[in-house]
PDB file of C-alpha atoms in Angstrom:
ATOM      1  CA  UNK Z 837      22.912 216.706 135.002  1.00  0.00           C
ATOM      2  CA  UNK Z 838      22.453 214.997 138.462  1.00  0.00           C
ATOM      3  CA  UNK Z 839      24.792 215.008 141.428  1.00  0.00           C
ATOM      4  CA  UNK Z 840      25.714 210.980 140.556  1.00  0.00           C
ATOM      5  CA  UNK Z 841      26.335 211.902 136.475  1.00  0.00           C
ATOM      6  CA  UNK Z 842      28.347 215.464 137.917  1.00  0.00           C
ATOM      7  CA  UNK Z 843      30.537 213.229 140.033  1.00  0.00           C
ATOM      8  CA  UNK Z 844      31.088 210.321 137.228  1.00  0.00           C
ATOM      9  CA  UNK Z 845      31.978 212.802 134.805  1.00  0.00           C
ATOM     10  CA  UNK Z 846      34.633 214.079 137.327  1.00  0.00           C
ATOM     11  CA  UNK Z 847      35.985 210.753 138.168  1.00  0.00           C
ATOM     12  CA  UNK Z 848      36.249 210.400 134.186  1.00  0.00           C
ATOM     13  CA  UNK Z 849      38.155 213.463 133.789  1.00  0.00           C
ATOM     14  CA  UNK Z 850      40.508 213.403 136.914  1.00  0.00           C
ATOM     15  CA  UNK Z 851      40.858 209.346 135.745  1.00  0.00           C
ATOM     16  CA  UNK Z 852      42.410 210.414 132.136  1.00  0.00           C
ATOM     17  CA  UNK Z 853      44.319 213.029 133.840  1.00  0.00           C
ATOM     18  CA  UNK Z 854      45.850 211.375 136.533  1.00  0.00           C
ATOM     19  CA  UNK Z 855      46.731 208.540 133.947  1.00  0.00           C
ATOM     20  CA  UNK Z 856      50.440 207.730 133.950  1.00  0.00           C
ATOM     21  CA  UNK Z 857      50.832 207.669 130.632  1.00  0.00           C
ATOM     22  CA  UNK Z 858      49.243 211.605 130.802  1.00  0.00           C
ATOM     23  CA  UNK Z 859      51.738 212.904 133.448  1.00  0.00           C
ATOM     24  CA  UNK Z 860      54.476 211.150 131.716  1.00  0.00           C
ATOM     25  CA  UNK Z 861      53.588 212.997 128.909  1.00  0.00           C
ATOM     26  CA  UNK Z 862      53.235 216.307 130.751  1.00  0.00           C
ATOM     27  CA  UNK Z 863      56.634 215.918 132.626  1.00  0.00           C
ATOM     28  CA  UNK Z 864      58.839 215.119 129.488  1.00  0.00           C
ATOM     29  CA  UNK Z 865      57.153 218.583 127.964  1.00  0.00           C
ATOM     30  CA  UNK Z 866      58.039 220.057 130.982  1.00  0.00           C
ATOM     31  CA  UNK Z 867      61.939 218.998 130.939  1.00  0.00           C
ATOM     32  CA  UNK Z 868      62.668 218.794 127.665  1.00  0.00           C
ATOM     33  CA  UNK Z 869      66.287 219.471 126.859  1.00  0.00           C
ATOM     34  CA  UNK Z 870      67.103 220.487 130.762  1.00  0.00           C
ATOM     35  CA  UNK Z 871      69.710 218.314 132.070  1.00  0.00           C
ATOM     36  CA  UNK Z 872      69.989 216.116 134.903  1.00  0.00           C
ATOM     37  CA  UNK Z 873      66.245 215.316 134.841  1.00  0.00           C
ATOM     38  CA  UNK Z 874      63.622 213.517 132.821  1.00  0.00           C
ATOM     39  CA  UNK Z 875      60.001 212.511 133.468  1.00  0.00           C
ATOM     40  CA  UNK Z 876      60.586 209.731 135.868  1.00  0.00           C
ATOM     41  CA  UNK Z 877      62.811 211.855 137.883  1.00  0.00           C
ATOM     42  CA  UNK Z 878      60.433 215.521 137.744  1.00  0.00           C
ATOM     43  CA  UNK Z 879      57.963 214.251 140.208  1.00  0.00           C
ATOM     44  CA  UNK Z 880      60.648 213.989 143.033  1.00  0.00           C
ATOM     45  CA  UNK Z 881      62.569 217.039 141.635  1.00  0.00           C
ATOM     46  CA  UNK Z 882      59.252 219.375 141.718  1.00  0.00           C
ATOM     47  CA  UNK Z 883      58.327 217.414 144.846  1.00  0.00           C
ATOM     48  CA  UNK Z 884      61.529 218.458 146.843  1.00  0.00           C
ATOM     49  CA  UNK Z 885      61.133 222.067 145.435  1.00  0.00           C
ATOM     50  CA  UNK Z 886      57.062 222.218 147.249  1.00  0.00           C
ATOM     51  CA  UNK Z 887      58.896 220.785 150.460  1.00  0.00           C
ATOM     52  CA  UNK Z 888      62.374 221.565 150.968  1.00  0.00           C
ATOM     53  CA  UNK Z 889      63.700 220.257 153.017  1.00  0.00           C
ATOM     54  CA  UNK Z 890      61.980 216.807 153.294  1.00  0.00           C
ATOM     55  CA  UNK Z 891      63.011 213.527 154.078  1.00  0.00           C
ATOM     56  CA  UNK Z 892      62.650 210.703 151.403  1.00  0.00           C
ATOM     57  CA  UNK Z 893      59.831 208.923 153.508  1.00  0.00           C
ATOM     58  CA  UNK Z 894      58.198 212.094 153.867  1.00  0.00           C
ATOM     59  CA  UNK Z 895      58.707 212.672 150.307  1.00  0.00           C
ATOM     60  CA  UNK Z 896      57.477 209.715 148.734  1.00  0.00           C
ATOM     61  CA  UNK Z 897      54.100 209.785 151.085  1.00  0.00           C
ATOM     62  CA  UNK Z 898      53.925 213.292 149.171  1.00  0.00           C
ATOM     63  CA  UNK Z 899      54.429 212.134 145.506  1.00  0.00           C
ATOM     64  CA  UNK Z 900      53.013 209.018 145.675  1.00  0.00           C
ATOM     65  CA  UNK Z 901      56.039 207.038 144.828  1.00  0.00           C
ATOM     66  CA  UNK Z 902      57.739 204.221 146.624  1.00  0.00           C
ATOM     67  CA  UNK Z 903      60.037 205.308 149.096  1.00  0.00           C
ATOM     68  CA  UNK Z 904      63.240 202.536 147.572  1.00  0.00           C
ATOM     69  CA  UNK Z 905      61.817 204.594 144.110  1.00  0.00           C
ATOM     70  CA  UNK Z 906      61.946 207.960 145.617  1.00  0.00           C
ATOM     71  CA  UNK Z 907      65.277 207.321 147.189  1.00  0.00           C
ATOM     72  CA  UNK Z 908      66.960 206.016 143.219  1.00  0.00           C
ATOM     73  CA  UNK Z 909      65.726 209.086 141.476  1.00  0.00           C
ATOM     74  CA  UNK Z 910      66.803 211.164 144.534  1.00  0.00           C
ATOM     75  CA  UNK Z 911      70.237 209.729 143.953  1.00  0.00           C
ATOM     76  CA  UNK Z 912      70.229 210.415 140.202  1.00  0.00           C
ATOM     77  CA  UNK Z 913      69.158 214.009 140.576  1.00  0.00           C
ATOM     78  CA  UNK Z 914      72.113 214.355 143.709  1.00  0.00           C
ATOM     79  CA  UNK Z 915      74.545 212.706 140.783  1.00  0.00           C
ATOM     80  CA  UNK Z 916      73.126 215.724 138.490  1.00  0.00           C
ATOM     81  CA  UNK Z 917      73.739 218.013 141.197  1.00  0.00           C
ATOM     82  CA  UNK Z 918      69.862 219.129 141.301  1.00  0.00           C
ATOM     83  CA  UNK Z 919      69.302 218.251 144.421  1.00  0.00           C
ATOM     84  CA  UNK Z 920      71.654 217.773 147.873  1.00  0.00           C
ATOM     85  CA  UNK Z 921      71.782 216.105 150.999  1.00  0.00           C
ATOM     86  CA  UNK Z 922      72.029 217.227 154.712  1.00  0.00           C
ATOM     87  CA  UNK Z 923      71.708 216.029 157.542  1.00  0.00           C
ATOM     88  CA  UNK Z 924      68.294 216.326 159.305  1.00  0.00           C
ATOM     89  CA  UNK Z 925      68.649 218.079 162.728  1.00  0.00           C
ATOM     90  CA  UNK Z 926      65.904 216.487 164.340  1.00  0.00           C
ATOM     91  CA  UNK Z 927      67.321 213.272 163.967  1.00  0.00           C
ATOM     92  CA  UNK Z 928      70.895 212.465 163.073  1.00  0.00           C
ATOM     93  CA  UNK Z 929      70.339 209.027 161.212  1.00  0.00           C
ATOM     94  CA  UNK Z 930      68.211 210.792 158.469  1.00  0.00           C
ATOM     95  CA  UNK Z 931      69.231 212.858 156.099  1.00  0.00           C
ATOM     96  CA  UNK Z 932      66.904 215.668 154.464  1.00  0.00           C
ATOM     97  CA  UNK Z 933      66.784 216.283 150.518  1.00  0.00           C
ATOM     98  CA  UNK Z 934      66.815 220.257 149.261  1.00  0.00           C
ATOM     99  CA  UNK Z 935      67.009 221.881 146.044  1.00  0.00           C
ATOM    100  CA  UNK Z 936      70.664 222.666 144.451  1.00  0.00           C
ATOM    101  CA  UNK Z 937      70.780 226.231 142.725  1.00  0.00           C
ATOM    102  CA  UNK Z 938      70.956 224.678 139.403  1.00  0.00           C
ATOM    103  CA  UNK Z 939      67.802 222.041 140.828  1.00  0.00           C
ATOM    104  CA  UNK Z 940      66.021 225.620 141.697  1.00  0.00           C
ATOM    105  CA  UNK Z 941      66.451 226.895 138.006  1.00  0.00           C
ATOM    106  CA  UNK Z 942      65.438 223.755 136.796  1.00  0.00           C
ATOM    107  CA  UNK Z 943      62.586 223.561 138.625  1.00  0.00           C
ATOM    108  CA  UNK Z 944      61.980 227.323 137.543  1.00  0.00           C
ATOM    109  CA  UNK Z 945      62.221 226.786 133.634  1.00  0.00           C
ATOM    110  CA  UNK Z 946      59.773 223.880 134.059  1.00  0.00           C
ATOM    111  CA  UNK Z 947      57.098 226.033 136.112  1.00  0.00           C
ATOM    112  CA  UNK Z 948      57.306 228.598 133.505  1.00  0.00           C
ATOM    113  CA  UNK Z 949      56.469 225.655 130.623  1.00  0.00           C
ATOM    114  CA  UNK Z 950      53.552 224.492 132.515  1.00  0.00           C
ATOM    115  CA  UNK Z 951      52.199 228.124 132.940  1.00  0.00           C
ATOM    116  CA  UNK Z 952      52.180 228.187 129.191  1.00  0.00           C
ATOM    117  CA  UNK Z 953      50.628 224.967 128.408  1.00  0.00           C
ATOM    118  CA  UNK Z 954      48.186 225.965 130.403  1.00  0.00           C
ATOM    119  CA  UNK Z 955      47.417 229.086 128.785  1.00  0.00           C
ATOM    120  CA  UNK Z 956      47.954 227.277 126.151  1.00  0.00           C
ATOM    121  CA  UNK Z 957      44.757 224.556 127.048  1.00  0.00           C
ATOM    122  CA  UNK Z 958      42.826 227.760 128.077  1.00  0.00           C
ATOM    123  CA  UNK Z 959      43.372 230.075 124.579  1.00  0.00           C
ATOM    124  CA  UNK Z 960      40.369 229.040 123.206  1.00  0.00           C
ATOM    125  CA  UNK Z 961      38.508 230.173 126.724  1.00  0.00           C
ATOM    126  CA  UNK Z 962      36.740 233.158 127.573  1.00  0.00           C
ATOM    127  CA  UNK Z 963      38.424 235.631 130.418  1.00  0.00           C
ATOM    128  CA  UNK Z 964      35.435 234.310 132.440  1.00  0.00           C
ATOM    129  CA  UNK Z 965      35.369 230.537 131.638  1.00  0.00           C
ATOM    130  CA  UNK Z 966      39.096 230.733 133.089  1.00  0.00           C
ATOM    131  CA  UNK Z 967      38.748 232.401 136.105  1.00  0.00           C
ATOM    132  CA  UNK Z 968      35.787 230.306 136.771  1.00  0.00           C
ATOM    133  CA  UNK Z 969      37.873 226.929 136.176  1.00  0.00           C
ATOM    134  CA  UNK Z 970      40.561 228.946 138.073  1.00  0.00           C
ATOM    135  CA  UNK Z 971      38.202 229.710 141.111  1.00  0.00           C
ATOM    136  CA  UNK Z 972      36.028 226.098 141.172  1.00  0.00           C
ATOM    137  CA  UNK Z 973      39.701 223.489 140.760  1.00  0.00           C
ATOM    138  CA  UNK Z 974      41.355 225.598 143.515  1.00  0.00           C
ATOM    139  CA  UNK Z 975      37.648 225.112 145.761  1.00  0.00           C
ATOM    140  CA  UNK Z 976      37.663 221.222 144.643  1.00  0.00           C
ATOM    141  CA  UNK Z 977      41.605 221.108 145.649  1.00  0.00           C
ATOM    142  CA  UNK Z 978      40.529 222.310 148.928  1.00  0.00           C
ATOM    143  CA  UNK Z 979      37.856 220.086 149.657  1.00  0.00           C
ATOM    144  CA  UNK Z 980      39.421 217.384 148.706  1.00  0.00           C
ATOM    145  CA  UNK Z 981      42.930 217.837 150.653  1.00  0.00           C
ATOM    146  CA  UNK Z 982      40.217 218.180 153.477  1.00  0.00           C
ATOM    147  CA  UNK Z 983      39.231 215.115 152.969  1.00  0.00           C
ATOM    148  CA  UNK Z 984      36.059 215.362 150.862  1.00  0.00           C
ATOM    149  CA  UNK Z 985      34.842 217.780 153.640  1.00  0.00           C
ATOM    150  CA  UNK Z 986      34.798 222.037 152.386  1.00  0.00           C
ATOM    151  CA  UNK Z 987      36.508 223.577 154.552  1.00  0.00           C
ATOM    152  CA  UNK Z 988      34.346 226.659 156.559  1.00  0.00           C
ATOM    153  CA  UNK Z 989      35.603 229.341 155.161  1.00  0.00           C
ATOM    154  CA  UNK Z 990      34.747 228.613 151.525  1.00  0.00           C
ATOM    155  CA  UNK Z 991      31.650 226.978 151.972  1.00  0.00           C
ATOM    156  CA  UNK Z 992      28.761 228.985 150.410  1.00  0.00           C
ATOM    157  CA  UNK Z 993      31.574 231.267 148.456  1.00  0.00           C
ATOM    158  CA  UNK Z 994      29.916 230.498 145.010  1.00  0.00           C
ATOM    159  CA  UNK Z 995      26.786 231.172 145.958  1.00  0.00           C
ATOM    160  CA  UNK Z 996      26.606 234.484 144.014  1.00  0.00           C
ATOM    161  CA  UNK Z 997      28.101 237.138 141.612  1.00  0.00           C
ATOM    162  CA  UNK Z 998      29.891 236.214 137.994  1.00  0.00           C
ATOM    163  CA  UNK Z 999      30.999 232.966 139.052  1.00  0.00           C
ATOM    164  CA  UNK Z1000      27.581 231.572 139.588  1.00  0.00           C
ATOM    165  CA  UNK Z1001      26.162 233.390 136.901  1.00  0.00           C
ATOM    166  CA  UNK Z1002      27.871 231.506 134.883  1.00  0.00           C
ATOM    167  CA  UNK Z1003      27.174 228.733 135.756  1.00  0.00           C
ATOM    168  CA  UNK Z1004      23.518 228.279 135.672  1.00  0.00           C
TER     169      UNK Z1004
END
């Protein structure tokens, strides 16, 4: 395969994955019977949790939601007492959004789902196939929070030993 077909086949598979109706999907396994939350709300519930404490603005940047958006589910999860406001001591006409103790468990029970459907997706995997995925996402992650650029330190890292191996 060719760098062009490598990449397509990327964009293909982060396309279907990114899909709304697949994270929809995801998030309503995820929060299943757990109350005060549903998969419209999850995003800014697991979004807060990553953040805490975080504005709305800054928030919404982060999830990729509408800030007016961002601000109604933040209000249904305060309503479900998931998440609180304070006020933001850099600036006293903002307020910042943090994690409740019952928001934290929440937010725990659903980590704990998504670990298993991932082992889940990975069963029929080989120890080595899924520390390769494993090690190669978290590199593509990188690169591309870097903005497309790898960053020094892991350039060059798969250049050797099991990893590679495996992949030629």
């Amino acid at each position: 395969m060719n760098d062009s077909s490598v990449a397509a086949s990327v964009e293909a598979s982060l396309g279907l994955l990114l899909r709304r109706s697949t994270r929809a999907s995801l998030y309503s396994a995820l929060v299943d019977q757990l109350d005060g939350v549903n998969e419209t709300t999850y995003p800014v519930l697991s979004g807060i949790a990553r953040l805490e404490p975080v504005s709305s603005s800054r928030l919404a940047a982060e999830i990729g939601i509408d800030r007016t958006a961002t601000t109604r589910y933040a209000d249904r999860l305060v309503t479900a007492d998931l998440v609180a406001r304070e006020a933001d001591p850099a600036d006293a006409r903002s307020t910042l959004l943090r994690l409740t103790e019952q928001g934290r468990s929440i937010i725990d029970i659903a980590r704990v789902r998504l670990v298993g459907q991932v082992e889940e997706a990975l069963s029929g995997w080989s120890d080595e196939e899924r520390a390769v995925f494993a090690a190669v996402l978290g590199r593509f992650v990188e690169t591309l929070r870097a903005g497309g650029t790898p960053p020094p330190e892991r350039s060059g890292q798969l250049t050797h030993g099991p990893v590679v191996k495996w992949l030629r």
